[in-house]
Amino acid sequence: FSVLSSTIVLADKKDDFEGRLNSLMAMSDEDIDAAYEEQLMNQITGSEKGAGLGLFEIRRQVKTLSFEFEPDGEDFMLVMRADI
């Protein structure tokens, strides 16, 4: 089955976030596991840690993950699909 998720991404954060997602998608399973463990060991307090671990965890658990950014006024709607 598939899980769809959406969230607003501010226009000035879109390029950085899209780059992080593309990097995540290009990682092998071994790279994902290593990056996840590194992020766990180096957790930062505040908003910077929020998306990192969650996205690694989603990527580790799903068969496929896709995303797209849709314009939403001045910002963007990030729509993600995870096939489990």
PDB file of C-alpha atoms in Angstrom, residues 2-84:
ATOM      1  CA  SER A   2       0.997   3.649  -0.283  1.00  0.00           C
ATOM      2  CA  VAL A   3       1.186   6.465   2.240  1.00  0.00           C
ATOM      3  CA  LEU A   4       0.898  10.064   1.051  1.00  0.00           C
ATOM      4  CA  SER A   5       2.137  12.986   3.105  1.00  0.00           C
ATOM      5  CA  SER A   6       2.238  16.698   2.419  1.00  0.00           C
ATOM      6  CA  THR A   7       3.702  19.726   4.134  1.00  0.00           C
ATOM      7  CA  ILE A   8       4.410  23.341   3.322  1.00  0.00           C
ATOM      8  CA  VAL A   9       8.032  24.222   2.511  1.00  0.00           C
ATOM      9  CA  LEU A  10       8.992  27.887   2.572  1.00  0.00           C
ATOM     10  CA  ALA A  11      10.277  29.196  -0.750  1.00  0.00           C
ATOM     11  CA  ASP A  12      13.691  30.124   0.681  1.00  0.00           C
ATOM     12  CA  LYS A  13      14.143  26.577   2.060  1.00  0.00           C
ATOM     13  CA  LYS A  14      12.980  24.651  -1.032  1.00  0.00           C
ATOM     14  CA  ASP A  15      16.306  24.307  -2.872  1.00  0.00           C
ATOM     15  CA  ASP A  16      18.167  23.103   0.220  1.00  0.00           C
ATOM     16  CA  PHE A  17      15.411  20.665   1.153  1.00  0.00           C
ATOM     17  CA  GLU A  18      15.119  19.365  -2.413  1.00  0.00           C
ATOM     18  CA  GLY A  19      18.871  18.788  -2.510  1.00  0.00           C
ATOM     19  CA  ARG A  20      18.739  16.848   0.754  1.00  0.00           C
ATOM     20  CA  LEU A  21      15.875  14.706  -0.553  1.00  0.00           C
ATOM     21  CA  ASN A  22      17.690  14.003  -3.826  1.00  0.00           C
ATOM     22  CA  SER A  23      20.821  12.989  -1.897  1.00  0.00           C
ATOM     23  CA  LEU A  24      18.743  10.722   0.313  1.00  0.00           C
ATOM     24  CA  MET A  25      17.119   9.086  -2.716  1.00  0.00           C
ATOM     25  CA  ALA A  26      20.536   8.401  -4.292  1.00  0.00           C
ATOM     26  CA  MET A  27      21.918   6.622  -1.200  1.00  0.00           C
ATOM     27  CA  SER A  28      22.299   2.858  -1.013  1.00  0.00           C
ATOM     28  CA  ASP A  29      20.721   0.992   1.902  1.00  0.00           C
ATOM     29  CA  GLU A  30      24.156   0.756   3.532  1.00  0.00           C
ATOM     30  CA  ASP A  31      24.708   4.503   3.109  1.00  0.00           C
ATOM     31  CA  ILE A  32      21.283   5.196   4.640  1.00  0.00           C
ATOM     32  CA  ASP A  33      22.056   3.037   7.673  1.00  0.00           C
ATOM     33  CA  ALA A  34      25.450   4.705   8.193  1.00  0.00           C
ATOM     34  CA  ALA A  35      24.042   8.226   7.800  1.00  0.00           C
ATOM     35  CA  TYR A  36      21.157   7.406  10.157  1.00  0.00           C
ATOM     36  CA  GLU A  37      23.553   6.160  12.835  1.00  0.00           C
ATOM     37  CA  GLU A  38      25.779   9.223  12.391  1.00  0.00           C
ATOM     38  CA  GLN A  39      22.774  11.549  12.709  1.00  0.00           C
ATOM     39  CA  LEU A  40      21.668   9.713  15.867  1.00  0.00           C
ATOM     40  CA  MET A  41      25.105  10.164  17.416  1.00  0.00           C
ATOM     41  CA  ASN A  42      25.273  13.855  16.471  1.00  0.00           C
ATOM     42  CA  GLN A  43      21.714  14.981  17.153  1.00  0.00           C
ATOM     43  CA  ILE A  44      21.291  18.716  17.271  1.00  0.00           C
ATOM     44  CA  THR A  45      18.614  20.330  19.376  1.00  0.00           C
ATOM     45  CA  GLY A  46      16.065  22.556  17.714  1.00  0.00           C
ATOM     46  CA  SER A  47      14.427  22.478  14.319  1.00  0.00           C
ATOM     47  CA  GLU A  48      17.523  21.268  12.445  1.00  0.00           C
ATOM     48  CA  LYS A  49      17.136  17.682  13.649  1.00  0.00           C
ATOM     49  CA  GLY A  50      13.422  17.317  12.897  1.00  0.00           C
ATOM     50  CA  ALA A  51      13.402  16.311   9.256  1.00  0.00           C
ATOM     51  CA  GLY A  52      16.707  14.461   9.204  1.00  0.00           C
ATOM     52  CA  LEU A  53      16.034  11.395  11.338  1.00  0.00           C
ATOM     53  CA  GLY A  54      12.429  11.127  10.242  1.00  0.00           C
ATOM     54  CA  LEU A  55      13.331  11.098   6.564  1.00  0.00           C
ATOM     55  CA  PHE A  56      16.112   8.561   7.118  1.00  0.00           C
ATOM     56  CA  GLU A  57      13.681   6.331   9.021  1.00  0.00           C
ATOM     57  CA  ILE A  58      11.043   6.559   6.286  1.00  0.00           C
ATOM     58  CA  ARG A  59      13.637   5.834   3.590  1.00  0.00           C
ATOM     59  CA  ARG A  60      14.909   2.808   5.557  1.00  0.00           C
ATOM     60  CA  GLN A  61      11.438   1.268   5.898  1.00  0.00           C
ATOM     61  CA  VAL A  62       9.840   1.681   2.466  1.00  0.00           C
ATOM     62  CA  LYS A  63      10.180  -0.054  -0.888  1.00  0.00           C
ATOM     63  CA  THR A  64      10.019   3.186  -2.863  1.00  0.00           C
ATOM     64  CA  LEU A  65       9.837   6.851  -1.970  1.00  0.00           C
ATOM     65  CA  SER A  66       8.969   9.684  -4.329  1.00  0.00           C
ATOM     66  CA  PHE A  67       8.341  13.388  -3.901  1.00  0.00           C
ATOM     67  CA  GLU A  68       7.398  16.529  -5.750  1.00  0.00           C
ATOM     68  CA  PHE A  69       7.125  20.208  -4.940  1.00  0.00           C
ATOM     69  CA  GLU A  70       3.949  21.965  -6.050  1.00  0.00           C
ATOM     70  CA  PRO A  71       3.628  25.762  -5.990  1.00  0.00           C
ATOM     71  CA  ASP A  72       1.400  26.985  -3.158  1.00  0.00           C
ATOM     72  CA  GLY A  73       1.197  30.746  -3.233  1.00  0.00           C
ATOM     73  CA  GLU A  74       4.668  32.094  -2.488  1.00  0.00           C
ATOM     74  CA  ASP A  75       5.781  28.779  -0.975  1.00  0.00           C
ATOM     75  CA  PHE A  76       5.619  25.114  -1.999  1.00  0.00           C
ATOM     76  CA  MET A  77       3.665  22.025  -1.008  1.00  0.00           C
ATOM     77  CA  LEU A  78       5.940  19.007  -0.658  1.00  0.00           C
ATOM     78  CA  VAL A  79       4.020  15.840  -1.507  1.00  0.00           C
ATOM     79  CA  MET A  80       5.729  12.563  -0.637  1.00  0.00           C
ATOM     80  CA  ARG A  81       4.596   9.045  -1.499  1.00  0.00           C
ATOM     81  CA  ALA A  82       5.974   6.011   0.307  1.00  0.00           C
ATOM     82  CA  ASP A  83       5.193   2.529  -1.015  1.00  0.00           C
ATOM     83  CA  ILE A  84       5.307  -0.032   1.750  1.00  0.00           C
TER      84      ILE A  84
END
